[in-house]
């Protein structure tokens, strides 16, 4: 042990009386010192807590990765056309976007913006959100962007036929 420091504390009178009865006068300081050391052994150190938090974070990341792989495996076991693309829509606008793309077998953001009478950036953000959400849940997106020409349309969004069957 290094240098000693004096500590004063207030304790209830009943505890003090019991302390005086049980511990002889020359042993009281050592008793209190030992009691504090024993109690400190039970309290985790901050660096241990930090290491535990880091381990929990790593476990959460590993669990998330495992869930992603399980989702990919689940997509492979779906029957073709078994996934409802509307499951990833949050409001009526999303439903209209998915309906339009399904009906016309693909659409550009400009076509969708004209049809829905809104901004094409709004449409683009919605499509990206649907794409991200479906990729997160299924492992594959239900809508895909294709920059090259496909079926007479350039830079258009298409339903992922292998997942939706549309």
CSV table of N, CA and C in Angstrom, one decimal:
chain,number,residue,atom,x,y,z
A,1,UNK,N,0.8,-1.2,0.0
A,1,UNK,CA,0.0,0.0,0.0
A,1,UNK,C,0.9,1.2,0.0
A,2,UNK,N,0.4,2.3,-0.6
A,2,UNK,CA,1.1,3.5,-0.7
A,2,UNK,C,0.8,4.4,0.5
A,3,UNK,N,0.8,5.7,0.2
A,3,UNK,CA,0.5,6.7,1.3
A,3,UNK,C,-0.9,6.6,1.7
A,4,UNK,N,-1.2,6.8,3.0
A,4,UNK,CA,-2.5,6.7,3.6
A,4,UNK,C,-3.1,8.1,3.6
A,5,UNK,N,-4.5,8.1,3.4
A,5,UNK,CA,-5.2,9.4,3.5
A,5,UNK,C,-6.3,9.2,4.5
A,6,UNK,N,-6.6,10.2,5.3
A,6,UNK,CA,-7.7,10.2,6.3
A,6,UNK,C,-9.0,10.4,5.6
A,7,UNK,N,-10.0,9.6,6.0
A,7,UNK,CA,-11.4,9.7,5.5
A,7,UNK,C,-12.3,9.8,6.8
A,8,UNK,N,-13.2,10.7,6.7
A,8,UNK,CA,-14.2,10.7,7.8
A,8,UNK,C,-15.6,10.4,7.2
A,9,UNK,N,-16.4,9.8,8.0
A,9,UNK,CA,-17.7,9.4,7.5
A,9,UNK,C,-18.7,9.4,8.7
A,10,UNK,N,-20.0,9.6,8.4
A,10,UNK,CA,-21.0,9.5,9.4
A,10,UNK,C,-21.7,8.2,9.2
A,11,UNK,N,-21.9,7.5,10.3
A,11,UNK,CA,-22.7,6.3,10.3
A,11,UNK,C,-23.8,6.3,11.4
A,12,UNK,N,-24.8,5.6,11.2
A,12,UNK,CA,-25.9,5.6,12.2
A,12,UNK,C,-25.3,5.1,13.6
A,13,UNK,N,-25.9,5.7,14.7
A,13,UNK,CA,-25.4,5.4,16.0
A,13,UNK,C,-25.5,3.9,16.4
A,14,UNK,N,-26.5,3.2,15.9
A,14,UNK,CA,-26.6,1.8,16.2
A,14,UNK,C,-25.5,1.0,15.6
A,15,UNK,N,-25.1,1.4,14.4
A,15,UNK,CA,-24.0,0.7,13.7
A,15,UNK,C,-22.7,1.0,14.4
A,16,UNK,N,-22.5,2.2,14.9
A,16,UNK,CA,-21.3,2.6,15.6
A,16,UNK,C,-21.2,1.8,16.9
A,17,UNK,N,-22.3,1.7,17.6
A,17,UNK,CA,-22.3,0.9,18.9
A,17,UNK,C,-22.0,-0.6,18.6
A,18,UNK,N,-22.5,-1.1,17.6
A,18,UNK,CA,-22.2,-2.5,17.2
A,18,UNK,C,-20.7,-2.7,16.8
A,19,UNK,N,-20.2,-1.7,16.1
A,19,UNK,CA,-18.8,-1.6,15.6
A,19,UNK,C,-17.9,-1.6,16.8
A,20,UNK,N,-18.2,-0.8,17.8
A,20,UNK,CA,-17.4,-0.7,19.1
A,20,UNK,C,-17.4,-2.0,19.8
A,21,UNK,N,-18.6,-2.7,19.9
A,21,UNK,CA,-18.7,-3.9,20.6
A,21,UNK,C,-17.9,-5.0,19.9
A,22,UNK,N,-17.9,-5.1,18.6
A,22,UNK,CA,-17.3,-6.2,17.9
A,22,UNK,C,-15.8,-6.1,17.6
A,23,UNK,N,-15.4,-4.8,17.3
A,23,UNK,CA,-14.0,-4.6,16.9
A,23,UNK,C,-13.2,-3.9,18.0
A,24,UNK,N,-12.1,-4.5,18.4
A,24,UNK,CA,-11.3,-3.9,19.5
A,24,UNK,C,-10.7,-2.6,19.0
A,25,UNK,N,-10.3,-1.7,19.9
A,25,UNK,CA,-9.9,-0.3,19.6
A,25,UNK,C,-8.7,-0.3,18.7
A,26,UNK,N,-7.7,-1.1,18.8
A,26,UNK,CA,-6.5,-1.1,18.0
A,26,UNK,C,-6.7,-1.6,16.6
A,27,UNK,N,-7.8,-2.3,16.4
A,27,UNK,CA,-8.1,-3.0,15.1
A,27,UNK,C,-9.1,-2.3,14.2
A,28,UNK,N,-9.7,-1.2,14.7
A,28,UNK,CA,-10.8,-0.5,14.0
A,28,UNK,C,-10.3,0.1,12.6
A,29,UNK,N,-9.2,0.7,12.6
A,29,UNK,CA,-8.7,1.3,11.3
A,29,UNK,C,-8.5,0.2,10.3
A,30,UNK,N,-7.9,-0.9,10.7
A,30,UNK,CA,-7.6,-2.0,9.8
A,30,UNK,C,-8.9,-2.6,9.3
A,31,UNK,N,-9.9,-2.7,10.2
A,31,UNK,CA,-11.2,-3.3,9.9
A,31,UNK,C,-11.9,-2.5,8.8
A,32,UNK,N,-11.9,-1.2,9.0
A,32,UNK,CA,-12.6,-0.3,8.1
A,32,UNK,C,-11.9,-0.3,6.7
A,33,UNK,N,-10.5,-0.3,6.7
A,33,UNK,CA,-9.7,-0.4,5.5
A,33,UNK,C,-10.0,-1.7,4.7
A,34,UNK,N,-10.0,-2.8,5.5
A,34,UNK,CA,-10.3,-4.1,4.8
A,34,UNK,C,-11.8,-4.1,4.3
A,35,UNK,N,-12.7,-3.5,5.0
A,35,UNK,CA,-14.1,-3.5,4.6
A,35,UNK,C,-14.2,-2.7,3.3
A,36,UNK,N,-13.5,-1.6,3.2
A,36,UNK,CA,-13.6,-0.8,2.0
A,36,UNK,C,-13.0,-1.5,0.8
A,37,UNK,N,-11.8,-2.2,1.1
A,37,UNK,CA,-11.2,-2.9,0.0
A,37,UNK,C,-12.0,-4.1,-0.5
A,38,UNK,N,-12.7,-4.8,0.4
A,38,UNK,CA,-13.5,-5.9,0.1
A,38,UNK,C,-14.7,-5.4,-0.8
A,39,UNK,N,-15.3,-4.3,-0.4
A,39,UNK,CA,-16.4,-3.7,-1.1
A,39,UNK,C,-16.0,-3.3,-2.5
A,40,UNK,N,-14.8,-2.6,-2.6
A,40,UNK,CA,-14.3,-2.2,-3.9
A,40,UNK,C,-14.1,-3.3,-4.9
A,41,UNK,N,-13.8,-4.5,-4.4
A,41,UNK,CA,-13.6,-5.7,-5.2
A,41,UNK,C,-14.8,-6.1,-5.9
A,42,UNK,N,-16.0,-5.8,-5.3
A,42,UNK,CA,-17.3,-6.1,-5.9
A,42,UNK,C,-17.8,-5.1,-6.9
A,43,UNK,N,-17.2,-3.9,-6.9
A,43,UNK,CA,-17.7,-2.8,-7.8
A,43,UNK,C,-16.8,-2.9,-9.1
A,44,UNK,N,-17.4,-3.0,-10.3
A,44,UNK,CA,-16.6,-3.1,-11.5
A,44,UNK,C,-15.8,-1.8,-11.8
A,45,UNK,N,-14.6,-2.0,-12.3
A,45,UNK,CA,-13.8,-0.8,-12.7
A,45,UNK,C,-14.4,-0.2,-14.0
A,46,UNK,N,-14.3,1.1,-14.2
A,46,UNK,CA,-14.8,1.7,-15.4
A,46,UNK,C,-14.2,1.1,-16.7
A,47,UNK,N,-12.9,0.7,-16.7
A,47,UNK,CA,-12.3,0.1,-17.9
A,47,UNK,C,-12.9,-1.2,-18.2
A,48,UNK,N,-13.3,-2.0,-17.1
A,48,UNK,CA,-14.0,-3.2,-17.4
A,48,UNK,C,-15.4,-3.0,-18.0
A,49,UNK,N,-16.1,-2.0,-17.5
A,49,UNK,CA,-17.4,-1.6,-18.1
A,49,UNK,C,-17.2,-1.2,-19.6
A,50,UNK,N,-16.2,-0.4,-19.9
A,50,UNK,CA,-15.9,0.0,-21.3
A,50,UNK,C,-15.7,-1.3,-22.1
A,51,UNK,N,-14.9,-2.2,-21.6
A,51,UNK,CA,-14.6,-3.4,-22.4
A,51,UNK,C,-15.9,-4.2,-22.6
A,52,UNK,N,-16.7,-4.3,-21.6
A,52,UNK,CA,-18.0,-5.0,-21.8
A,52,UNK,C,-18.9,-4.3,-22.8
A,53,UNK,N,-18.9,-3.0,-22.8
A,53,UNK,CA,-19.7,-2.3,-23.7
A,53,UNK,C,-19.2,-2.6,-25.2
A,54,UNK,N,-17.9,-2.6,-25.3
A,54,UNK,CA,-17.3,-2.9,-26.6
A,54,UNK,C,-17.7,-4.3,-27.1
A,55,UNK,N,-17.6,-5.2,-26.2
A,55,UNK,CA,-18.0,-6.6,-26.5
A,55,UNK,C,-19.4,-6.7,-26.9
A,56,UNK,N,-20.3,-6.0,-26.2
A,56,UNK,CA,-21.7,-6.0,-26.5
A,56,UNK,C,-22.0,-5.4,-27.9
A,57,UNK,N,-21.3,-4.3,-28.2
A,57,UNK,CA,-21.4,-3.7,-29.5
A,57,UNK,C,-20.9,-4.7,-30.6
A,58,UNK,N,-19.9,-5.3,-30.4
A,58,UNK,CA,-19.3,-6.3,-31.4
A,58,UNK,C,-20.3,-7.4,-31.6
A,59,UNK,N,-20.9,-7.9,-30.5
A,59,UNK,CA,-21.9,-9.0,-30.6
A,59,UNK,C,-23.1,-8.5,-31.3
A,60,UNK,N,-23.6,-7.3,-31.1
A,60,UNK,CA,-24.7,-6.8,-31.8
A,60,UNK,C,-24.4,-6.7,-33.3
A,61,UNK,N,-23.2,-6.2,-33.7
A,61,UNK,CA,-22.8,-6.2,-35.1
A,61,UNK,C,-22.7,-7.5,-35.7
A,62,UNK,N,-22.2,-8.5,-35.0
A,62,UNK,CA,-22.1,-9.9,-35.5
A,62,UNK,C,-23.5,-10.5,-35.7
A,63,UNK,N,-24.4,-10.2,-34.7
A,63,UNK,CA,-25.8,-10.6,-34.8
A,63,UNK,C,-26.5,-10.0,-36.0
A,64,UNK,N,-26.3,-8.7,-36.3
A,64,UNK,CA,-26.9,-8.1,-37.4
A,64,UNK,C,-26.4,-8.7,-38.7
A,65,UNK,N,-25.1,-9.0,-38.8
A,65,UNK,CA,-24.5,-9.7,-40.0
A,65,UNK,C,-25.1,-11.0,-40.2
A,66,UNK,N,-25.3,-11.8,-39.1
A,66,UNK,CA,-25.9,-13.1,-39.2
A,66,UNK,C,-27.4,-13.0,-39.7
A,67,UNK,N,-28.1,-12.0,-39.1
A,67,UNK,CA,-29.5,-11.8,-39.6
A,67,UNK,C,-29.5,-11.5,-41.1
A,68,UNK,N,-28.6,-10.7,-41.6
A,68,UNK,CA,-28.5,-10.3,-43.0
A,68,UNK,C,-28.3,-11.6,-43.8
A,69,UNK,N,-27.4,-12.5,-43.4
A,69,UNK,CA,-27.2,-13.7,-44.1
A,69,UNK,C,-28.4,-14.6,-44.1
A,70,UNK,N,-29.1,-14.7,-42.9
A,70,UNK,CA,-30.3,-15.5,-42.8
A,70,UNK,C,-31.4,-14.9,-43.7
A,71,UNK,N,-31.5,-13.6,-43.8
A,71,UNK,CA,-32.4,-13.0,-44.7
A,71,UNK,C,-32.1,-13.3,-46.2
A,72,UNK,N,-30.9,-13.3,-46.5
A,72,UNK,CA,-30.5,-13.7,-47.9
A,72,UNK,C,-30.9,-15.2,-48.2
A,73,UNK,N,-30.6,-16.0,-47.2
A,73,UNK,CA,-31.0,-17.4,-47.3
A,73,UNK,C,-32.5,-17.6,-47.5
A,74,UNK,N,-33.2,-16.8,-46.7
A,74,UNK,CA,-34.7,-16.8,-46.8
A,74,UNK,C,-35.2,-16.4,-48.1
A,75,UNK,N,-34.6,-15.4,-48.7
A,75,UNK,CA,-35.0,-14.9,-50.1
A,75,UNK,C,-34.8,-16.1,-51.1
A,76,UNK,N,-33.7,-16.8,-50.9
A,76,UNK,CA,-33.5,-17.9,-51.8
A,76,UNK,C,-34.6,-19.0,-51.7
A,77,UNK,N,-35.2,-19.1,-50.5
A,77,UNK,CA,-36.2,-20.2,-50.3
A,77,UNK,C,-37.6,-19.7,-50.7
A,78,UNK,N,-37.8,-18.4,-50.9
A,78,UNK,CA,-39.1,-17.9,-51.3
A,78,UNK,C,-39.5,-18.5,-52.7
A,79,UNK,N,-40.8,-18.8,-52.8
A,79,UNK,CA,-41.3,-19.1,-54.1
A,79,UNK,C,-41.3,-17.8,-54.9
A,80,UNK,N,-41.2,-18.0,-56.3
A,80,UNK,CA,-41.2,-16.8,-57.1
A,80,UNK,C,-42.5,-16.1,-57.0
A,81,UNK,N,-42.5,-14.8,-56.8
A,81,UNK,CA,-43.7,-14.0,-56.7
A,81,UNK,C,-44.4,-14.1,-55.4
A,82,UNK,N,-43.7,-14.6,-54.4
A,82,UNK,CA,-44.3,-14.8,-53.1
A,82,UNK,C,-44.2,-13.5,-52.2
A,83,UNK,N,-43.4,-12.5,-52.6
A,83,UNK,CA,-43.2,-11.3,-51.8
A,83,UNK,C,-44.1,-10.2,-52.3
A,84,UNK,N,-44.8,-9.6,-51.4
A,84,UNK,CA,-45.6,-8.5,-51.8
A,84,UNK,C,-44.8,-7.2,-51.8
A,85,UNK,N,-44.6,-6.5,-53.0
A,85,UNK,CA,-43.8,-5.3,-53.0
A,85,UNK,C,-44.4,-4.2,-52.1
A,86,UNK,N,-45.7,-4.2,-51.9
A,86,UNK,CA,-46.4,-3.2,-51.1
A,86,UNK,C,-46.0,-3.3,-49.6
A,87,UNK,N,-45.4,-4.4,-49.2
A,87,UNK,CA,-45.0,-4.5,-47.8
A,87,UNK,C,-44.0,-3.5,-47.4
A,88,UNK,N,-43.3,-2.9,-48.3
A,88,UNK,CA,-42.2,-1.9,-48.0
A,88,UNK,C,-42.7,-0.5,-48.2
A,89,UNK,N,-44.0,-0.3,-48.4
A,89,UNK,CA,-44.5,1.1,-48.6
A,89,UNK,C,-45.0,1.6,-47.3
A,90,UNK,N,-44.8,2.9,-47.1
A,90,UNK,CA,-45.2,3.5,-45.8
A,90,UNK,C,-46.5,4.3,-45.9
A,91,UNK,N,-46.8,4.8,-47.1
A,91,UNK,CA,-48.0,5.6,-47.3
A,91,UNK,C,-48.5,5.4,-48.7
A,92,UNK,N,-49.6,6.2,-49.0
A,92,UNK,CA,-50.3,6.1,-50.3
A,92,UNK,C,-49.3,6.4,-51.5
A,93,UNK,N,-48.5,7.4,-51.3
A,93,UNK,CA,-47.5,7.8,-52.4
A,93,UNK,C,-46.6,6.6,-52.7
A,94,UNK,N,-46.1,5.9,-51.8
A,94,UNK,CA,-45.3,4.7,-52.0
A,94,UNK,C,-46.1,3.6,-52.8
A,95,UNK,N,-47.3,3.4,-52.4
A,95,UNK,CA,-48.2,2.4,-53.0
A,95,UNK,C,-48.4,2.8,-54.5
A,96,UNK,N,-48.6,4.1,-54.8
A,96,UNK,CA,-48.8,4.6,-56.2
A,96,UNK,C,-47.5,4.3,-57.0
A,97,UNK,N,-46.4,4.6,-56.4
A,97,UNK,CA,-45.1,4.4,-57.1
A,97,UNK,C,-44.9,2.9,-57.5
A,98,UNK,N,-45.2,2.1,-56.5
A,98,UNK,CA,-45.0,0.6,-56.7
A,98,UNK,C,-46.0,0.1,-57.7
A,99,UNK,N,-47.3,0.6,-57.7
A,99,UNK,CA,-48.3,0.2,-58.6
A,99,UNK,C,-47.9,0.6,-60.0
A,100,UNK,N,-47.4,1.9,-60.2
A,100,UNK,CA,-47.0,2.4,-61.5
A,100,UNK,C,-45.9,1.5,-62.1
A,101,UNK,N,-44.9,1.3,-61.3
A,101,UNK,CA,-43.7,0.5,-61.8
A,101,UNK,C,-44.2,-0.9,-62.1
A,102,UNK,N,-45.0,-1.5,-61.3
A,102,UNK,CA,-45.5,-2.9,-61.6
A,102,UNK,C,-46.3,-2.9,-62.9
A,103,UNK,N,-47.2,-1.9,-63.1
A,103,UNK,CA,-48.1,-1.9,-64.2
A,103,UNK,C,-47.4,-1.6,-65.5
A,104,UNK,N,-46.5,-0.7,-65.5
A,104,UNK,CA,-45.8,-0.3,-66.8
A,104,UNK,C,-44.5,-1.0,-66.9
A,105,UNK,N,-44.2,-2.0,-66.1
A,105,UNK,CA,-43.0,-2.8,-66.1
A,105,UNK,C,-41.7,-1.9,-66.1
A,106,UNK,N,-41.7,-0.9,-65.3
A,106,UNK,CA,-40.6,0.0,-65.1
A,106,UNK,C,-41.0,1.5,-65.3
A,107,UNK,N,-40.2,2.4,-64.7
A,107,UNK,CA,-40.5,3.8,-64.9
A,107,UNK,C,-39.3,4.7,-64.5
A,108,UNK,N,-39.2,5.8,-65.2
A,108,UNK,CA,-38.2,6.8,-64.8
A,108,UNK,C,-38.7,7.7,-63.7
A,109,UNK,N,-37.9,8.4,-63.0
A,109,UNK,CA,-38.3,9.3,-62.0
A,109,UNK,C,-39.1,10.4,-62.6
A,110,UNK,N,-38.8,10.8,-63.8
A,110,UNK,CA,-39.5,11.9,-64.5
A,110,UNK,C,-40.9,11.4,-64.8
A,111,UNK,N,-41.1,10.2,-65.3
A,111,UNK,CA,-42.4,9.7,-65.6
A,111,UNK,C,-43.3,9.6,-64.3
A,112,UNK,N,-42.7,9.1,-63.3
A,112,UNK,CA,-43.4,9.0,-62.0
A,112,UNK,C,-43.8,10.4,-61.4
A,113,UNK,N,-42.9,11.3,-61.6
A,113,UNK,CA,-43.2,12.7,-61.1
A,113,UNK,C,-44.3,13.3,-61.8
A,114,UNK,N,-44.3,13.1,-63.1
A,114,UNK,CA,-45.4,13.7,-63.9
A,114,UNK,C,-46.8,13.0,-63.6
A,115,UNK,N,-46.7,11.7,-63.4
A,115,UNK,CA,-47.9,10.9,-63.1
A,115,UNK,C,-48.5,11.3,-61.7
A,116,UNK,N,-47.6,11.5,-60.7
A,116,UNK,CA,-48.0,11.8,-59.4
A,116,UNK,C,-48.0,13.3,-59.1
A,117,UNK,N,-47.7,14.1,-60.1
A,117,UNK,CA,-47.7,15.5,-59.9
A,117,UNK,C,-46.9,16.0,-58.7
A,118,UNK,N,-45.6,15.6,-58.7
A,118,UNK,CA,-44.7,15.9,-57.6
A,118,UNK,C,-43.3,16.1,-58.2
A,119,UNK,N,-42.4,16.4,-57.3
A,119,UNK,CA,-41.0,16.6,-57.7
A,119,UNK,C,-40.3,15.3,-57.9
A,120,UNK,N,-39.4,15.2,-58.9
A,120,UNK,CA,-38.7,13.9,-59.2
A,120,UNK,C,-37.7,13.5,-58.1
A,121,UNK,N,-37.2,14.5,-57.4
A,121,UNK,CA,-36.3,14.2,-56.3
A,121,UNK,C,-37.0,13.5,-55.2
A,122,UNK,N,-38.3,13.9,-55.0
A,122,UNK,CA,-39.1,13.3,-54.0
A,122,UNK,C,-39.3,11.8,-54.3
A,123,UNK,N,-39.6,11.6,-55.6
A,123,UNK,CA,-39.8,10.2,-56.1
A,123,UNK,C,-38.5,9.4,-55.9
A,124,UNK,N,-37.4,10.0,-56.3
A,124,UNK,CA,-36.1,9.3,-56.2
A,124,UNK,C,-35.8,8.9,-54.7
A,125,UNK,N,-36.0,9.9,-53.8
A,125,UNK,CA,-35.8,9.5,-52.4
A,125,UNK,C,-36.7,8.4,-51.9
A,126,UNK,N,-37.9,8.4,-52.4
A,126,UNK,CA,-38.9,7.3,-52.0
A,126,UNK,C,-38.4,6.0,-52.5
A,127,UNK,N,-38.0,6.0,-53.8
A,127,UNK,CA,-37.5,4.7,-54.4
A,127,UNK,C,-36.3,4.2,-53.7
A,128,UNK,N,-35.4,5.1,-53.4
A,128,UNK,CA,-34.2,4.7,-52.6
A,128,UNK,C,-34.5,4.2,-51.3
A,129,UNK,N,-35.5,4.8,-50.6
A,129,UNK,CA,-35.9,4.3,-49.3
A,129,UNK,C,-36.5,2.9,-49.4
A,130,UNK,N,-37.4,2.7,-50.4
A,130,UNK,CA,-38.0,1.4,-50.6
A,130,UNK,C,-36.9,0.3,-50.9
A,131,UNK,N,-35.9,0.7,-51.7
A,131,UNK,CA,-34.8,-0.1,-52.1
A,131,UNK,C,-34.0,-0.5,-50.9
A,132,UNK,N,-33.7,0.5,-50.1
A,132,UNK,CA,-32.8,0.2,-48.9
A,132,UNK,C,-33.6,-0.6,-47.9
A,133,UNK,N,-34.8,-0.4,-47.6
A,133,UNK,CA,-35.6,-1.1,-46.7
A,133,UNK,C,-35.8,-2.6,-47.1
A,134,UNK,N,-36.1,-2.8,-48.4
A,134,UNK,CA,-36.2,-4.2,-48.9
A,134,UNK,C,-34.9,-4.9,-48.8
A,135,UNK,N,-33.8,-4.2,-49.2
A,135,UNK,CA,-32.5,-4.9,-49.1
A,135,UNK,C,-32.1,-5.3,-47.7
A,136,UNK,N,-32.5,-4.4,-46.7
A,136,UNK,CA,-32.2,-4.7,-45.3
A,136,UNK,C,-33.0,-5.9,-44.8
A,137,UNK,N,-34.3,-5.9,-45.2
A,137,UNK,CA,-35.1,-7.0,-44.7
A,137,UNK,C,-35.0,-8.3,-45.5
A,138,UNK,N,-34.8,-8.2,-46.8
A,138,UNK,CA,-34.7,-9.4,-47.6
A,138,UNK,C,-33.3,-9.8,-48.1
A,139,UNK,N,-32.4,-8.9,-48.0
A,139,UNK,CA,-31.1,-9.2,-48.6
A,139,UNK,C,-31.0,-8.8,-50.0
A,140,UNK,N,-32.1,-8.5,-50.7
A,140,UNK,CA,-32.1,-8.0,-52.1
A,140,UNK,C,-33.2,-7.0,-52.2
A,141,UNK,N,-33.0,-5.9,-53.0
A,141,UNK,CA,-34.0,-4.9,-53.2
A,141,UNK,C,-35.1,-5.4,-54.1
A,142,UNK,N,-36.3,-4.8,-53.8
A,142,UNK,CA,-37.4,-5.2,-54.7
A,142,UNK,C,-37.5,-4.3,-55.9
A,143,UNK,N,-36.9,-3.1,-55.8
A,143,UNK,CA,-36.8,-2.2,-56.9
A,143,UNK,C,-35.4,-1.9,-57.2
A,144,UNK,N,-35.0,-1.9,-58.5
A,144,UNK,CA,-33.6,-1.7,-58.9
A,144,UNK,C,-33.5,-0.6,-60.0
A,145,UNK,N,-32.5,0.1,-59.9
A,145,UNK,CA,-32.2,1.2,-60.9
A,145,UNK,C,-31.3,0.6,-62.0
A,146,UNK,N,-31.7,0.8,-63.2
A,146,UNK,CA,-30.9,0.3,-64.3
A,146,UNK,C,-30.5,1.5,-65.2
A,147,UNK,N,-29.3,2.0,-65.3
A,147,UNK,CA,-28.9,3.2,-66.0
A,147,UNK,C,-28.9,3.0,-67.5
A,148,UNK,N,-28.8,1.7,-68.0
A,148,UNK,CA,-28.7,1.5,-69.4
A,148,UNK,C,-30.2,1.3,-70.0
A,149,UNK,N,-30.3,1.2,-71.3
A,149,UNK,CA,-31.6,1.1,-71.9
A,149,UNK,C,-32.1,-0.3,-71.7
A,150,UNK,N,-33.4,-0.4,-71.3
A,150,UNK,CA,-34.1,-1.7,-71.1
A,150,UNK,C,-35.5,-1.5,-71.5
A,151,UNK,N,-36.0,-2.3,-72.4
A,151,UNK,CA,-37.4,-2.2,-72.9
A,151,UNK,C,-37.7,-0.8,-73.3
A,152,UNK,N,-36.8,-0.1,-74.0
A,152,UNK,CA,-37.1,1.2,-74.5
A,152,UNK,C,-37.0,2.3,-73.5
A,153,UNK,N,-36.6,2.1,-72.3
A,153,UNK,CA,-36.4,3.1,-71.3
A,153,UNK,C,-35.0,3.2,-70.8
A,154,UNK,N,-34.5,4.4,-70.7
A,154,UNK,CA,-33.1,4.6,-70.2
A,154,UNK,C,-33.2,5.2,-68.7
A,155,UNK,N,-32.3,4.8,-67.9
A,155,UNK,CA,-32.2,5.3,-66.5
A,155,UNK,C,-33.5,5.2,-65.8
A,156,UNK,N,-34.0,3.9,-65.7
A,156,UNK,CA,-35.3,3.7,-65.2
A,156,UNK,C,-35.2,2.7,-64.0
A,157,UNK,N,-36.3,2.7,-63.2
A,157,UNK,CA,-36.4,1.8,-62.0
A,157,UNK,C,-37.3,0.6,-62.4
A,158,UNK,N,-36.9,-0.6,-62.0
A,158,UNK,CA,-37.6,-1.8,-62.4
A,158,UNK,C,-37.8,-2.6,-61.1
A,159,UNK,N,-38.9,-3.4,-61.1
A,159,UNK,CA,-39.2,-4.4,-60.1
A,159,UNK,C,-38.2,-5.5,-60.2
A,160,UNK,N,-37.7,-6.1,-59.1
A,160,UNK,CA,-36.8,-7.2,-59.2
A,160,UNK,C,-37.7,-8.4,-59.4
A,161,UNK,N,-37.7,-8.9,-60.6
A,161,UNK,CA,-38.7,-10.0,-61.0
A,161,UNK,C,-38.4,-11.3,-60.2
A,162,UNK,N,-37.1,-11.6,-59.9
A,162,UNK,CA,-36.8,-12.8,-59.2
A,162,UNK,C,-37.4,-12.9,-57.8
A,163,UNK,N,-37.6,-11.7,-57.2
A,163,UNK,CA,-38.2,-11.7,-55.9
A,163,UNK,C,-39.8,-11.5,-55.9
A,164,UNK,N,-40.2,-10.6,-56.7
A,164,UNK,CA,-41.6,-10.2,-56.7
A,164,UNK,C,-42.5,-11.0,-57.7
A,165,UNK,N,-41.8,-11.5,-58.8
A,165,UNK,CA,-42.6,-12.3,-59.8
A,165,UNK,C,-43.4,-11.4,-60.7
A,166,UNK,N,-43.2,-10.0,-60.6
A,166,UNK,CA,-43.9,-9.1,-61.4
A,166,UNK,C,-43.2,-8.9,-62.7
